[in-house]
PDB file of C-alpha atoms in Angstrom:
ATOM      1  CA  MET A   1     -13.534  -3.094 -46.102  1.00 67.00           C
ATOM      2  CA  SER A   2      -9.833  -2.133 -46.203  1.00 66.00           C
ATOM      3  CA  LYS A   3      -7.815  -2.975 -49.322  1.00 73.00           C
ATOM      4  CA  ILE A   4      -4.264  -4.280 -49.504  1.00 67.00           C
ATOM      5  CA  ALA A   5      -1.889  -3.412 -52.338  1.00 71.00           C
ATOM      6  CA  LEU A   6       1.360  -5.385 -52.561  1.00 70.00           C
ATOM      7  CA  THR A   7       4.463  -4.515 -54.532  1.00 74.00           C
ATOM      8  CA  PRO A   8       6.874  -7.443 -54.349  1.00 77.00           C
ATOM      9  CA  ASN A   9      10.626  -7.208 -54.845  1.00 77.00           C
ATOM     10  CA  ALA A  10      11.446  -9.376 -57.889  1.00 79.00           C
ATOM     11  CA  SER A  11      14.794 -10.566 -56.492  1.00 81.00           C
ATOM     12  CA  GLY A  12      13.417 -11.721 -53.110  1.00 79.00           C
ATOM     13  CA  SER A  13      11.981 -15.158 -52.396  1.00 78.00           C
ATOM     14  CA  GLY A  14      10.505 -14.723 -48.871  1.00 77.00           C
ATOM     15  CA  THR A  15       6.770 -14.798 -48.076  1.00 74.00           C
ATOM     16  CA  PHE A  16       5.220 -11.966 -46.078  1.00 66.00           C
ATOM     17  CA  THR A  17       1.779 -12.267 -44.479  1.00 69.00           C
ATOM     18  CA  ILE A  18      -0.113  -9.047 -43.806  1.00 64.00           C
ATOM     19  CA  ALA A  19      -3.504  -8.687 -42.105  1.00 70.00           C
ATOM     20  CA  SER A  20      -5.548  -5.545 -42.720  1.00 71.00           C
ATOM     21  CA  PRO A  21      -7.072  -3.666 -39.756  1.00 72.00           C
ATOM     22  CA  ASN A  22     -10.569  -2.191 -39.769  1.00 77.00           C
ATOM     23  CA  SER A  23      -9.510   1.277 -40.944  1.00 78.00           C
ATOM     24  CA  ASP A  24     -10.556   4.086 -43.288  1.00 80.00           C
ATOM     25  CA  THR A  25      -7.016   5.547 -43.315  1.00 78.00           C
ATOM     26  CA  ASP A  26      -4.460   4.724 -46.015  1.00 78.00           C
ATOM     27  CA  ARG A  27      -1.196   3.398 -44.582  1.00 73.00           C
ATOM     28  CA  THR A  28       2.191   2.435 -46.025  1.00 72.00           C
ATOM     29  CA  LEU A  29       4.325  -0.249 -44.453  1.00 63.00           C
ATOM     30  CA  THR A  30       7.888  -0.818 -45.621  1.00 66.00           C
ATOM     31  CA  LEU A  31       9.242  -4.061 -44.278  1.00 60.00           C
ATOM     32  CA  PRO A  32      12.864  -4.344 -43.196  1.00 63.00           C
ATOM     33  CA  ASP A  33      15.107  -7.048 -44.621  1.00 64.00           C
ATOM     34  CA  GLU A  34      15.155  -9.103 -41.427  1.00 62.00           C
ATOM     35  CA  ALA A  35      13.068 -11.731 -39.684  1.00 59.00           C
ATOM     36  CA  GLY A  36      10.839 -10.836 -36.750  1.00 57.00           C
ATOM     37  CA  THR A  37       7.723  -8.905 -35.902  1.00 56.00           C
ATOM     38  CA  VAL A  38       7.306  -5.381 -37.257  1.00 56.00           C
ATOM     39  CA  VAL A  39       5.496  -2.912 -35.011  1.00 55.00           C
ATOM     40  CA  THR A  40       4.584   0.716 -35.554  1.00 55.00           C
ATOM     41  CA  THR A  41       4.165   3.627 -33.167  1.00 52.00           C
ATOM     42  CA  GLY A  42       0.433   2.873 -33.053  1.00 54.00           C
ATOM     43  CA  SER A  43       1.018  -0.751 -32.015  1.00 53.00           C
ATOM     44  CA  THR A  44       0.930  -2.225 -28.546  1.00 55.00           C
ATOM     45  CA  GLY A  45       4.335  -3.318 -27.321  1.00 53.00           C
ATOM     46  CA  VAL A  46       6.381  -0.625 -29.074  1.00 53.00           C
ATOM     47  CA  MET A  47       9.609   0.160 -27.254  1.00 54.00           C
ATOM     48  CA  PRO A  48       9.298   3.845 -26.316  1.00 58.00           C
ATOM     49  CA  THR A  49      12.165   6.289 -26.569  1.00 81.00           C
ATOM     50  CA  ARG A  50      14.364   5.760 -23.505  1.00 90.00           C
ATOM     51  CA  TYR A  51      14.184   9.334 -22.242  1.00 95.00           C
ATOM     52  CA  MET A  52      17.032  10.061 -19.842  1.00 97.00           C
ATOM     53  CA  PHE A  53      19.389  12.818 -18.764  1.00 98.00           C
ATOM     54  CA  SER A  54      22.483  13.333 -16.645  1.00 97.00           C
ATOM     55  CA  ALA A  55      23.343  16.881 -15.544  1.00 97.00           C
ATOM     56  CA  ARG A  56      26.705  17.754 -13.948  1.00 96.00           C
ATOM     57  CA  LYS A  57      27.992  20.591 -11.840  1.00 96.00           C
ATOM     58  CA  THR A  58      31.298  21.956 -13.175  1.00 95.00           C
ATOM     59  CA  SER A  59      31.748  24.798 -10.688  1.00 95.00           C
ATOM     60  CA  ALA A  60      31.078  25.290  -6.993  1.00 95.00           C
ATOM     61  CA  GLN A  61      27.861  26.816  -5.709  1.00 96.00           C
ATOM     62  CA  SER A  62      28.410  28.860  -2.570  1.00 93.00           C
ATOM     63  CA  GLY A  63      26.102  31.270  -0.798  1.00 90.00           C
ATOM     64  CA  LEU A  64      23.783  28.534   0.455  1.00 92.00           C
ATOM     65  CA  ASN A  65      21.284  29.941   2.903  1.00 90.00           C
ATOM     66  CA  THR A  66      18.367  29.149   5.161  1.00 94.00           C
ATOM     67  CA  SER A  67      15.747  29.400   2.415  1.00 95.00           C
ATOM     68  CA  ALA A  68      15.422  26.826  -0.351  1.00 96.00           C
ATOM     69  CA  GLN A  69      17.324  27.641  -3.528  1.00 96.00           C
ATOM     70  CA  THR A  70      17.721  25.827  -6.841  1.00 97.00           C
ATOM     71  CA  ILE A  71      20.856  23.747  -7.346  1.00 97.00           C
ATOM     72  CA  THR A  72      22.502  24.779 -10.603  1.00 97.00           C
ATOM     73  CA  PHE A  73      24.055  22.421 -13.148  1.00 97.00           C
ATOM     74  CA  GLN A  74      26.342  23.674 -15.907  1.00 96.00           C
ATOM     75  CA  THR A  75      26.492  20.741 -18.341  1.00 95.00           C
ATOM     76  CA  THR A  76      24.825  17.497 -19.377  1.00 96.00           C
ATOM     77  CA  THR A  77      26.631  14.231 -20.075  1.00 95.00           C
ATOM     78  CA  TYR A  78      23.614  13.012 -22.059  1.00 95.00           C
ATOM     79  CA  ASP A  79      20.077  14.238 -22.586  1.00 97.00           C
ATOM     80  CA  VAL A  80      17.973  11.937 -24.782  1.00 95.00           C
ATOM     81  CA  GLY A  81      15.185  14.150 -26.106  1.00 93.00           C
ATOM     82  CA  SER A  82      16.887  17.427 -25.076  1.00 96.00           C
ATOM     83  CA  ASN A  83      14.542  17.963 -22.118  1.00 97.00           C
ATOM     84  CA  PHE A  84      17.019  19.333 -19.539  1.00 98.00           C
ATOM     85  CA  ALA A  85      17.477  23.114 -19.576  1.00 97.00           C
ATOM     86  CA  SER A  86      17.775  25.945 -17.039  1.00 96.00           C
ATOM     87  CA  ASN A  87      18.428  23.475 -14.167  1.00 98.00           C
ATOM     88  CA  LYS A  88      15.196  21.563 -14.665  1.00 98.00           C
ATOM     89  CA  TYR A  89      14.008  18.513 -16.574  1.00 98.00           C
ATOM     90  CA  THR A  90      10.757  18.794 -18.527  1.00 98.00           C
ATOM     91  CA  ILE A  91       8.911  15.462 -18.652  1.00 98.00           C
ATOM     92  CA  PRO A  92       8.440  14.455 -22.322  1.00 96.00           C
ATOM     93  CA  VAL A  93       5.815  11.692 -21.880  1.00 95.00           C
ATOM     94  CA  ASP A  94       3.571  10.447 -19.073  1.00 95.00           C
ATOM     95  CA  GLY A  95       5.136   7.695 -16.995  1.00 96.00           C
ATOM     96  CA  VAL A  96       7.128   6.687 -13.960  1.00 97.00           C
ATOM     97  CA  TYR A  97      10.575   8.280 -13.740  1.00 98.00           C
ATOM     98  CA  ASN A  98      13.542   7.473 -11.545  1.00 98.00           C
ATOM     99  CA  PHE A  99      15.729  10.364 -10.362  1.00 98.00           C
ATOM    100  CA  ASN A 100      19.171  10.022  -8.754  1.00 97.00           C
ATOM    101  CA  PHE A 101      21.446  12.667  -7.371  1.00 96.00           C
ATOM    102  CA  ALA A 102      24.673  13.131  -5.450  1.00 95.00           C
ATOM    103  CA  ILE A 103      25.403  16.484  -3.864  1.00 95.00           C
ATOM    104  CA  PRO A 104      28.906  16.722  -2.353  1.00 93.00           C
ATOM    105  CA  MET A 105      29.449  19.641  -0.004  1.00 90.00           C
ATOM    106  CA  TYR A 106      32.464  21.280   1.604  1.00 88.00           C
ATOM    107  CA  ASN A 107      33.623  24.245   3.657  1.00 83.00           C
ATOM    108  CA  GLY A 108      31.135  23.759   6.497  1.00 79.00           C
ATOM    109  CA  THR A 109      32.206  25.026   9.891  1.00 77.00           C
ATOM    110  CA  ASN A 110      29.363  23.834  12.142  1.00 79.00           C
ATOM    111  CA  ASP A 111      26.913  21.004  12.638  1.00 80.00           C
ATOM    112  CA  ASP A 112      23.863  21.601  10.488  1.00 84.00           C
ATOM    113  CA  GLU A 113      20.693  20.147   9.048  1.00 89.00           C
ATOM    114  CA  ILE A 114      20.688  19.830   5.255  1.00 91.00           C
ATOM    115  CA  GLN A 115      17.434  19.523   3.352  1.00 94.00           C
ATOM    116  CA  LEU A 116      17.305  18.619  -0.336  1.00 95.00           C
ATOM    117  CA  TYR A 117      14.011  18.851  -2.169  1.00 97.00           C
ATOM    118  CA  LEU A 118      12.784  17.187  -5.326  1.00 97.00           C
ATOM    119  CA  ILE A 119      10.648  19.897  -6.926  1.00 98.00           C
ATOM    120  CA  VAL A 120       7.837  19.208  -9.417  1.00 98.00           C
ATOM    121  CA  ASN A 121       6.127  22.214 -10.999  1.00 98.00           C
ATOM    122  CA  GLY A 122       7.427  24.494  -8.235  1.00 97.00           C
ATOM    123  CA  SER A 123       6.224  22.305  -5.342  1.00 97.00           C
ATOM    124  CA  GLN A 124       8.276  20.129  -2.999  1.00 96.00           C
ATOM    125  CA  VAL A 125       7.254  16.494  -3.564  1.00 96.00           C
ATOM    126  CA  ALA A 126      10.083  14.755  -1.691  1.00 95.00           C
ATOM    127  CA  VAL A 127      12.439  15.873   1.065  1.00 95.00           C
ATOM    128  CA  PHE A 128      15.833  14.297   1.706  1.00 94.00           C
ATOM    129  CA  TRP A 129      17.047  15.385   5.115  1.00 90.00           C
ATOM    130  CA  ASP A 130      20.277  14.748   6.993  1.00 87.00           C
ATOM    131  CA  GLN A 131      21.978  16.038  10.111  1.00 83.00           C
ATOM    132  CA  VAL A 132      25.665  16.768   9.519  1.00 78.00           C
ATOM    133  CA  ASN A 133      27.926  16.333  12.526  1.00 71.00           C
ATOM    134  CA  HIS A 134      30.872  18.572  11.681  1.00 62.00           C
ATOM    135  CA  SER A 135      33.164  16.855  14.215  1.00 65.00           C
ATOM    136  CA  ASP A 136      32.580  13.493  12.449  1.00 59.00           C
ATOM    137  CA  SER A 137      32.668  14.625   8.824  1.00 54.00           C
ATOM    138  CA  GLY A 138      35.067  17.557   8.976  1.00 59.00           C
ATOM    139  CA  ASP A 139      34.283  20.131   6.350  1.00 66.00           C
ATOM    140  CA  ASP A 140      33.304  17.594   3.638  1.00 79.00           C
ATOM    141  CA  TYR A 141      29.953  15.882   3.281  1.00 83.00           C
ATOM    142  CA  SER A 142      27.848  14.257   0.570  1.00 87.00           C
ATOM    143  CA  ILE A 143      24.200  13.339   0.306  1.00 90.00           C
ATOM    144  CA  GLN A 144      22.886  10.859  -2.290  1.00 92.00           C
ATOM    145  CA  ALA A 145      19.385   9.622  -2.912  1.00 94.00           C
ATOM    146  CA  SER A 146      17.018   8.351  -5.556  1.00 95.00           C
ATOM    147  CA  LYS A 147      13.271   8.612  -5.979  1.00 96.00           C
ATOM    148  CA  MET A 148      10.706   7.150  -8.379  1.00 97.00           C
ATOM    149  CA  TYR A 149       7.772   9.368  -9.206  1.00 96.00           C
ATOM    150  CA  SER A 150       4.763   9.189 -11.546  1.00 97.00           C
ATOM    151  CA  LEU A 151       4.741  12.300 -13.744  1.00 98.00           C
ATOM    152  CA  SER A 152       2.833  13.807 -16.663  1.00 98.00           C
ATOM    153  CA  SER A 153       4.101  15.275 -19.905  1.00 97.00           C
ATOM    154  CA  GLY A 154       5.123  18.908 -19.347  1.00 98.00           C
ATOM    155  CA  ASP A 155       5.878  18.535 -15.620  1.00 98.00           C
ATOM    156  CA  GLU A 156       9.132  20.269 -14.621  1.00 98.00           C
ATOM    157  CA  VAL A 157      11.536  18.642 -12.147  1.00 98.00           C
ATOM    158  CA  SER A 158      14.441  20.280 -10.326  1.00 98.00           C
ATOM    159  CA  LEU A 159      16.447  20.107  -7.078  1.00 98.00           C
ATOM    160  CA  GLN A 160      16.601  22.645  -4.266  1.00 98.00           C
ATOM    161  CA  ILE A 161      18.744  22.832  -1.138  1.00 96.00           C
ATOM    162  CA  LYS A 162      18.253  24.517   2.209  1.00 95.00           C
ATOM    163  CA  MET A 163      20.629  24.862   5.163  1.00 92.00           C
ATOM    164  CA  SER A 164      19.321  25.138   8.713  1.00 91.00           C
ATOM    165  CA  THR A 165      21.891  27.553  10.131  1.00 89.00           C
ATOM    166  CA  ASP A 166      25.444  27.186   8.722  1.00 85.00           C
ATOM    167  CA  THR A 167      25.609  29.145   5.468  1.00 87.00           C
ATOM    168  CA  SER A 168      29.369  28.519   5.053  1.00 87.00           C
ATOM    169  CA  TRP A 169      28.671  25.179   3.307  1.00 87.00           C
ATOM    170  CA  ALA A 170      29.099  25.096  -0.487  1.00 91.00           C
ATOM    171  CA  ILE A 171      28.239  22.508  -3.159  1.00 94.00           C
ATOM    172  CA  TRP A 172      31.261  20.983  -4.867  1.00 92.00           C
ATOM    173  CA  GLY A 173      31.564  21.155  -8.629  1.00 92.00           C
ATOM    174  CA  GLU A 174      34.574  20.627 -10.873  1.00 89.00           C
ATOM    175  CA  SER A 175      34.985  20.417 -14.627  1.00 87.00           C
ATOM    176  CA  GLY A 176      35.614  16.866 -15.843  1.00 83.00           C
ATOM    177  CA  LYS A 177      34.418  15.284 -12.580  1.00 82.00           C
ATOM    178  CA  ASP A 178      31.208  13.371 -11.973  1.00 84.00           C
ATOM    179  CA  SER A 179      31.038  14.075  -8.249  1.00 90.00           C
ATOM    180  CA  CYS A 180      27.923  16.289  -8.331  1.00 95.00           C
ATOM    181  CA  TYR A 181      25.068  15.121 -10.544  1.00 97.00           C
ATOM    182  CA  PHE A 182      21.322  15.064 -11.095  1.00 98.00           C
ATOM    183  CA  GLU A 183      20.023  12.392 -13.437  1.00 97.00           C
ATOM    184  CA  GLY A 184      16.823  10.633 -14.319  1.00 98.00           C
ATOM    185  CA  PHE A 185      15.187   8.241 -16.734  1.00 97.00           C
ATOM    186  CA  LEU A 186      11.792   6.961 -17.834  1.00 96.00           C
ATOM    187  CA  VAL A 187      11.081   3.627 -16.167  1.00 95.00           C
ATOM    188  CA  GLY A 188       7.825   2.967 -17.978  1.00 88.00           C
TER     189      GLY A 188
END
């Protein structure tokens, strides 16, 4: 049977009720000075760390071509858990994640098909495709999307882009602007 040792604070007058689990491991519980339910990392219902990141492009990326290439991001606005590095996000814990991105483009001279890929562990898991009509959009265009995906700890997520024919397009990026971003967060 587990034992309970209590050390009361002599200046307090509150009553605490503690139930002992069936355990052979010694544990220490320090109660906060507030009302409510105390939970530990081993308890059901613990609020997990809200893992999230937001990467930004601060300079243009030209030289887009007809084979898929990684979209580069130069800075992060926030990165809870420090899991974004080298243009990819490493999943810290199993769960469902939501990813959002906006990729503004410019300098295009012809109609073209743009394909953006959500990459997990080097494989394309989602394709975001659009046909750009140069006469309607001029030389500026932007594609935005979001995707929820169930992932495992250690999975690596990134974005790639591929042009069909017109390699004059470039991805916009400017310091201090939030126009080009890749972000994500743990849903649960």
